[in-house]
Amino acid sequence: MTQQASKLVIVTEKLLLKKIVKIIDEAGATGYTVLEAGGKGSRNVRSSGQPTVSDTTSNIKIEVLTADRDMAVKISDQVAAQFFDNYSGITYLCDVMEVLHAHKF
Amino acid sequence: MTQQASKLVIVTEKLLLKKIVKIIDEAGATGYTVLEAGGKGSRNVRSSGQPTVSDTTSNIKIEVLTADRDMAVKISDQVAAQFFDNYSGITYLCDVMEVLHAHKF
Amino acid sequence: MTQQASKLVIVTEKLLLKKIVKIIDEAGATGYTVLEAGGKGSRNVRSSGQPTVSDTTSNIKIEVLTADRDMAVKISDQVAAQFFDNYSGITYLCDVMEVLHAHKF
């Protein structure tokens, strides 16, 4: 039941969620997790100075478990190409992990 | 003060939170973090098609720092055995990390 | 465009957010992500027993991407020295990752 995987993390602006989910689905990933987030890097926070607690809901963090690094890079490349000229965002990869159990994910 | 640890991540349906916390406590873990989450894999999202921003609060992501891999696997096995026949969920392990400081966690 | 990085994770009480962000900025980190969180380790949860879903908003989880381990340790040392005598908190480091794309982060 144990398997290796890569975790791709995408942090970007909330309004991009549906379009990014479409990219993830079309790449063939079987699951992802979405979390509301804030932080430096969102355009609002940069323009208004210090972040506040309310900034914790201006961004999203999407985590995608992929079977291999290639799928993660493919998703990342598409997200960056389509959105990172005009929107804040970062994508990064966590290499070492182990999926223990998965059901309907 | 530096120490190795494993991080077990559990993403599942929010209504299971209290029961999973009980498993974590009984396994002897000293701390965990709970985050509200959404994403593909929750039964609602699967049945209704595209996720929306409101889906970001239908699931939970629980992160448990454990002293070793054995405790993480034990918690994961119990969570999967009790809930993953009937509920969406995934558990995975991040192996490489280093706890720098901890207070009351 | 690919580069190595460290991810420092800080989980602590929400009221410390602005002060911790100041430490992160002054250390020269170019970005961070803030997520609302709960869990065992917050003083409220410890004193009242079982956590509830509402506890998921009493803490914050801050993730800081740093160019090297030294900057992460420096931030962690300052946060722990200033706050962890009086507040719940944990800091840990995820070593292995790869930044794929970043824009305005």
Tab-separated table of C-alpha atoms in Angstrom:
chain	number	residue	atom	x	y	z
A	1	MET	CA	0.000	0.000	0.000
A	2	THR	CA	3.000	2.277	0.496
A	3	GLN	CA	4.047	4.289	-2.537
A	4	GLN	CA	6.389	7.142	-3.401
A	5	ALA	CA	4.960	10.417	-4.639
A	6	SER	CA	5.834	14.035	-5.204
A	7	LYS	CA	3.926	16.899	-3.663
A	8	LEU	CA	3.567	20.005	-5.781
A	9	VAL	CA	2.621	23.131	-3.844
A	10	ILE	CA	1.094	26.126	-5.622
A	11	VAL	CA	0.483	29.359	-3.698
A	12	THR	CA	-1.265	32.056	-5.695
A	13	GLU	CA	-4.259	34.384	-5.824
A	14	LYS	CA	-7.629	32.940	-4.933
A	15	LEU	CA	-9.413	34.039	-8.094
A	16	LEU	CA	-7.285	31.603	-10.110
A	17	LEU	CA	-8.548	28.501	-8.274
A	18	LYS	CA	-10.936	27.152	-10.894
A	19	LYS	CA	-8.520	27.633	-13.774
A	20	ILE	CA	-5.692	25.942	-11.895
A	21	VAL	CA	-7.929	23.039	-10.868
A	22	LYS	CA	-8.713	22.534	-14.558
A	23	ILE	CA	-4.981	22.304	-15.336
A	24	ILE	CA	-4.505	19.815	-12.492
A	25	ASP	CA	-7.404	17.654	-13.654
A	26	GLU	CA	-6.292	17.663	-17.274
A	27	ALA	CA	-2.780	16.616	-16.255
A	28	GLY	CA	-4.279	13.472	-14.776
A	29	ALA	CA	-3.606	14.092	-11.092
A	30	THR	CA	-6.015	12.136	-8.940
A	31	GLY	CA	-6.319	14.534	-6.054
A	32	TYR	CA	-5.411	17.847	-4.560
A	33	THR	CA	-6.016	19.840	-1.410
A	34	VAL	CA	-6.936	23.533	-1.300
A	35	LEU	CA	-6.244	25.776	1.701
A	36	GLU	CA	-7.024	29.455	2.168
A	37	ALA	CA	-3.857	31.446	2.768
A	38	GLY	CA	-2.333	34.879	2.909
A	39	GLY	CA	1.143	36.268	3.050
A	40	LYS	CA	3.660	38.458	1.373
A	41	GLY	CA	3.570	37.951	-2.339
A	42	SER	CA	-0.097	38.748	-2.856
A	43	ARG	CA	-0.404	42.077	-4.641
A	44	ASN	CA	-2.771	43.487	-2.048
A	45	VAL	CA	-0.410	42.826	0.795
A	46	ARG	CA	2.557	44.284	-1.014
A	47	SER	CA	0.748	47.493	-1.829
A	48	SER	CA	-0.705	48.002	1.625
A	49	GLY	CA	2.369	47.220	3.714
A	50	GLN	CA	2.132	45.017	6.811
A	51	PRO	CA	-0.169	42.017	6.505
A	52	THR	CA	-3.047	41.638	8.919
A	53	VAL	CA	-4.936	38.583	10.071
A	54	SER	CA	-7.569	39.248	7.413
A	55	ASP	CA	-4.880	38.736	4.786
A	56	THR	CA	-4.941	35.052	5.614
A	57	THR	CA	-7.810	34.598	3.180
A	58	SER	CA	-6.589	36.482	0.100
A	59	ASN	CA	-4.549	33.643	-1.407
A	60	ILE	CA	-4.868	29.920	-1.869
A	61	LYS	CA	-2.395	27.125	-1.304
A	62	ILE	CA	-2.993	24.086	-3.488
A	63	GLU	CA	-1.211	20.809	-2.786
A	64	VAL	CA	-1.176	18.178	-5.524
A	65	LEU	CA	0.049	14.648	-4.997
A	66	THR	CA	1.502	13.329	-8.233
A	67	ALA	CA	2.836	9.919	-9.094
A	68	ASP	CA	6.118	11.327	-10.362
A	69	ARG	CA	8.123	14.529	-10.721
A	70	ASP	CA	7.248	14.863	-14.418
A	71	MET	CA	3.550	15.388	-13.800
A	72	ALA	CA	4.298	17.949	-11.089
A	73	VAL	CA	6.642	19.888	-13.359
A	74	LYS	CA	4.120	19.785	-16.203
A	75	ILE	CA	1.383	21.275	-14.004
A	76	SER	CA	3.778	23.865	-12.615
A	77	ASP	CA	4.957	24.899	-16.070
A	78	GLN	CA	1.413	25.425	-17.287
A	79	VAL	CA	0.330	27.386	-14.211
A	80	ALA	CA	3.381	29.645	-14.423
A	81	ALA	CA	3.071	30.172	-18.172
A	82	GLN	CA	-0.602	31.083	-18.004
A	83	PHE	CA	-0.723	33.185	-14.843
A	84	PHE	CA	2.584	34.271	-13.338
A	85	ASP	CA	3.113	37.153	-15.756
A	86	ASN	CA	0.049	38.825	-14.308
A	87	TYR	CA	-0.529	37.288	-10.876
A	88	SER	CA	1.542	36.598	-7.789
A	89	GLY	CA	2.443	32.991	-7.345
A	90	ILE	CA	5.006	30.389	-6.429
A	91	THR	CA	5.234	26.682	-7.131
A	92	TYR	CA	7.545	24.283	-5.352
A	93	LEU	CA	8.077	20.595	-5.011
A	94	CYS	CA	8.520	18.455	-1.903
A	95	ASP	CA	10.424	15.400	-3.044
A	96	VAL	CA	10.609	12.959	-0.194
A	97	MET	CA	7.375	11.494	0.990
A	98	GLU	CA	5.427	8.327	1.204
A	99	VAL	CA	1.712	7.827	0.702
A	100	LEU	CA	0.488	5.475	3.422
A	101	HIS	CA	-3.241	5.212	2.763
A	102	ALA	CA	-5.546	6.785	0.232
A	103	HIS	CA	-9.261	6.366	-0.308
A	104	LYS	CA	-11.192	8.290	-2.933
A	105	PHE	CA	-8.232	10.644	-3.346
B	1	MET	CA	17.496	21.463	20.743
B	2	THR	CA	17.503	20.208	17.165
B	3	GLN	CA	15.819	16.857	16.627
B	4	GLN	CA	14.650	14.676	13.781
B	5	ALA	CA	10.966	13.962	13.356
B	6	SER	CA	8.423	12.663	10.899
B	7	LYS	CA	5.406	14.633	9.792
B	8	LEU	CA	2.260	12.649	9.175
B	9	VAL	CA	-0.357	14.450	7.085
B	10	ILE	CA	-3.996	13.338	7.144
B	11	VAL	CA	-6.518	14.963	4.780
B	12	THR	CA	-10.082	13.811	5.290
B	13	GLU	CA	-13.629	14.918	5.976
B	14	LYS	CA	-14.152	17.511	8.686
B	15	LEU	CA	-16.724	15.542	10.658
B	16	LEU	CA	-14.018	12.991	11.576
B	17	LEU	CA	-11.843	15.531	13.397
B	18	LYS	CA	-12.662	14.588	16.989
B	19	LYS	CA	-12.343	10.853	16.398
B	20	ILE	CA	-9.002	11.263	14.644
B	21	VAL	CA	-7.687	13.551	17.365
B	22	LYS	CA	-8.515	10.809	19.869
B	23	ILE	CA	-6.433	8.328	17.865
B	24	ILE	CA	-3.550	10.810	17.725
B	25	ASP	CA	-3.668	11.472	21.450
B	26	GLU	CA	-3.860	7.786	22.335
B	27	ALA	CA	-0.840	7.055	20.130
B	28	GLY	CA	1.177	9.397	22.328
B	29	ALA	CA	1.840	12.200	19.839
B	30	THR	CA	2.564	15.439	21.644
B	31	GLY	CA	1.085	17.843	19.131
B	32	TYR	CA	-0.743	18.341	15.891
B	33	THR	CA	-2.004	21.151	13.699
B	34	VAL	CA	-5.449	21.300	12.092
B	35	LEU	CA	-6.212	23.316	8.952
B	36	GLU	CA	-9.473	23.716	7.077
B	37	ALA	CA	-9.177	22.465	3.530
B	38	GLY	CA	-11.046	21.495	0.403
B	39	GLY	CA	-10.217	19.736	-2.789
B	40	LYS	CA	-10.902	16.806	-5.006
B	41	GLY	CA	-11.346	13.707	-2.990
B	42	SER	CA	-14.136	14.954	-0.789
B	43	ARG	CA	-17.330	13.178	-1.733
B	44	ASN	CA	-19.230	16.431	-2.215
B	45	VAL	CA	-16.763	17.781	-4.694
B	46	ARG	CA	-16.642	14.570	-6.672
B	47	SER	CA	-20.387	14.376	-6.967
B	48	SER	CA	-20.915	18.014	-7.893
B	49	GLY	CA	-18.125	18.387	-10.428
B	50	GLN	CA	-15.870	21.430	-10.343
B	51	PRO	CA	-14.810	22.618	-6.896
B	52	THR	CA	-15.650	26.142	-5.846
B	53	VAL	CA	-14.011	28.411	-3.328
B	54	SER	CA	-16.590	27.371	-0.749
B	55	ASP	CA	-15.227	23.836	-1.016
B	56	THR	CA	-12.119	25.013	0.781
B	57	THR	CA	-13.837	24.401	4.097
B	58	SER	CA	-15.349	20.940	3.622
B	59	ASN	CA	-12.252	18.944	4.590
B	60	ILE	CA	-9.522	19.114	7.199
B	61	LYS	CA	-5.794	18.681	6.947
B	62	ILE	CA	-4.168	17.401	10.113
B	63	GLU	CA	-0.391	17.484	10.538
B	64	VAL	CA	1.127	15.383	13.295
B	65	LEU	CA	4.755	15.601	14.323
B	66	THR	CA	5.908	12.236	15.572
B	67	ALA	CA	9.210	11.185	17.052
B	68	ASP	CA	9.617	8.348	14.606
B	69	ARG	CA	8.089	6.711	11.553
B	70	ASP	CA	6.529	3.899	13.611
B	71	MET	CA	4.190	6.204	15.504
B	72	ALA	CA	3.146	7.896	12.268
B	73	VAL	CA	2.390	4.579	10.589
B	74	LYS	CA	0.459	3.375	13.630
B	75	ILE	CA	-1.782	6.468	13.594
B	76	SER	CA	-2.230	6.216	9.835
B	77	ASP	CA	-3.154	2.533	10.002
B	78	GLN	CA	-5.817	3.177	12.622
B	79	VAL	CA	-7.305	6.156	10.801
B	80	ALA	CA	-7.464	4.235	7.520
B	81	ALA	CA	-8.886	1.091	9.121
B	82	GLN	CA	-11.633	2.949	10.976
B	83	PHE	CA	-12.686	5.521	8.391
B	84	PHE	CA	-11.392	5.084	4.865
B	85	ASP	CA	-13.917	2.428	3.896
B	86	ASN	CA	-16.645	5.010	4.302
B	87	TYR	CA	-15.011	8.419	4.042
B	88	SER	CA	-12.627	10.142	1.670
B	89	GLY	CA	-9.120	10.467	2.989
B	90	ILE	CA	-5.421	10.251	2.380
B	91	THR	CA	-2.462	9.939	4.720
B	92	TYR	CA	1.126	10.597	3.785
B	93	LEU	CA	4.454	11.037	5.439
B	94	CYS	CA	7.083	13.733	5.012
B	95	ASP	CA	10.325	12.145	6.072
B	96	VAL	CA	12.998	14.784	6.085
B	97	MET	CA	12.649	17.529	8.586
B	98	GLU	CA	14.194	18.996	11.640
B	99	VAL	CA	12.396	20.430	14.653
B	100	LEU	CA	14.193	23.635	15.648
B	101	HIS	CA	12.178	24.920	18.596
B	102	ALA	CA	9.080	23.709	20.356
B	103	HIS	CA	7.212	25.108	23.323
B	104	LYS	CA	4.019	23.561	24.673
B	105	PHE	CA	3.714	21.525	21.464
C	1	MET	CA	14.639	28.556	-13.004
C	2	THR	CA	14.856	25.599	-10.650
C	3	GLN	CA	16.511	26.330	-7.312
C	4	GLN	CA	16.975	24.666	-3.956
C	5	ALA	CA	15.401	26.190	-0.871
C	6	SER	CA	14.487	25.446	2.716
C	7	LYS	CA	10.983	25.763	4.081
C	8	LEU	CA	10.685	26.975	7.644
C	9	VAL	CA	7.333	26.265	9.272
C	10	ILE	CA	6.203	28.218	12.337
C	11	VAL	CA	2.985	27.250	14.128
C	12	THR	CA	2.043	29.538	16.976
C	13	GLU	CA	-0.680	31.781	18.395
C	14	LYS	CA	-2.454	34.104	16.000
C	15	LEU	CA	-1.864	37.283	17.994
C	16	LEU	CA	1.866	37.013	17.259
C	17	LEU	CA	1.441	37.263	13.479
C	18	LYS	CA	2.531	40.869	12.967
C	19	LYS	CA	5.581	40.582	15.203
C	20	ILE	CA	6.724	37.388	13.512
C	21	VAL	CA	6.202	38.862	10.058
C	22	LYS	CA	8.488	41.721	11.106
C	23	ILE	CA	11.207	39.225	12.070
C	24	ILE	CA	10.795	37.418	8.743
C	25	ASP	CA	10.999	40.640	6.751
C	26	GLU	CA	14.042	41.890	8.639
C	27	ALA	CA	15.825	38.581	8.041
C	28	GLY	CA	15.554	39.251	4.322
C	29	ALA	CA	13.151	36.465	3.354
C	30	THR	CA	11.336	37.342	0.151
C	31	GLY	CA	8.047	35.632	0.848
C	32	TYR	CA	5.931	33.687	3.249
C	33	THR	CA	2.496	32.093	3.428
C	34	VAL	CA	0.102	32.382	6.379
C	35	LEU	CA	-2.625	29.814	7.123
C	36	GLU	CA	-5.170	29.775	9.912
C	37	ALA	CA	-4.780	26.688	12.055
C	38	GLY	CA	-5.722	25.013	15.286
C	39	GLY	CA	-4.523	22.042	17.205
C	40	LYS	CA	-3.083	20.750	20.399
C	41	GLY	CA	-0.397	23.019	21.643
C	42	SER	CA	-2.486	26.167	21.814
C	43	ARG	CA	-3.020	27.083	25.437
C	44	ASN	CA	-6.790	27.279	25.043
C	45	VAL	CA	-7.043	23.791	23.686
C	46	ARG	CA	-4.832	22.318	26.367
C	47	SER	CA	-6.833	23.861	29.183
C	48	SER	CA	-10.244	22.944	27.795
C	49	GLY	CA	-9.583	19.370	26.755
C	50	GLN	CA	-10.756	18.052	23.390
C	51	PRO	CA	-10.341	20.406	20.440
C	52	THR	CA	-13.371	21.349	18.401
C	53	VAL	CA	-13.701	22.482	14.819
C	54	SER	CA	-13.738	26.081	16.017
C	55	ASP	CA	-10.213	25.549	17.286
C	56	THR	CA	-9.036	25.514	13.707
C	57	THR	CA	-8.825	29.294	13.765
C	58	SER	CA	-6.972	29.946	17.027
C	59	ASN	CA	-3.430	29.491	15.697
C	60	ILE	CA	-1.480	30.396	12.608
C	61	LYS	CA	0.882	28.380	10.484
C	62	ILE	CA	3.502	30.459	8.710
C	63	GLU	CA	5.630	28.943	5.952
C	64	VAL	CA	8.765	30.815	4.922
C	65	LEU	CA	10.832	29.892	1.900
C	66	THR	CA	14.442	30.780	2.535
C	67	ALA	CA	17.445	30.579	0.260
C	68	ASP	CA	19.423	28.541	2.775
C	69	ARG	CA	19.200	26.816	6.140
C	70	ASP	CA	21.041	29.651	7.913
C	71	MET	CA	18.311	32.201	7.271
C	72	ALA	CA	15.654	29.730	8.419
C	73	VAL	CA	17.526	28.997	11.635
C	74	LYS	CA	18.075	32.699	12.272
C	75	ILE	CA	14.349	33.442	11.979
C	76	SER	CA	13.486	30.419	14.124
C	77	ASP	CA	15.968	31.422	16.835
C	78	GLN	CA	14.538	34.920	17.057
C	79	VAL	CA	10.918	33.766	17.137
C	80	ALA	CA	11.657	31.202	19.847
C	81	ALA	CA	13.736	33.609	21.931
C	82	GLN	CA	11.130	36.366	21.857
C	83	PHE	CA	7.913	34.392	22.214
C	84	PHE	CA	8.208	30.750	23.183
C	85	ASP	CA	8.716	31.424	26.892
C	86	ASN	CA	5.211	32.853	27.003
C	87	TYR	CA	3.348	31.464	24.016
C	88	SER	CA	2.765	28.059	22.483
C	89	GLY	CA	4.747	27.447	19.347
C	90	ILE	CA	6.841	25.132	17.250
C	91	THR	CA	9.253	25.731	14.409
C	92	TYR	CA	10.529	23.095	12.019
C	93	LEU	CA	12.398	22.851	8.787
C	94	CYS	CA	11.627	20.893	5.622
C	95	ASP	CA	14.939	20.394	3.905
C	96	VAL	CA	14.303	18.814	0.566
C	97	MET	CA	12.444	20.860	-1.942
C	98	GLU	CA	12.781	22.589	-5.211
C	99	VAL	CA	11.303	25.934	-6.232
C	100	LEU	CA	9.948	25.553	-9.758
C	101	HIS	CA	8.437	28.950	-10.514
C	102	ALA	CA	8.072	32.121	-8.493
C	103	HIS	CA	6.570	35.463	-9.390
C	104	LYS	CA	6.317	38.340	-6.941
C	105	PHE	CA	7.080	35.905	-4.103
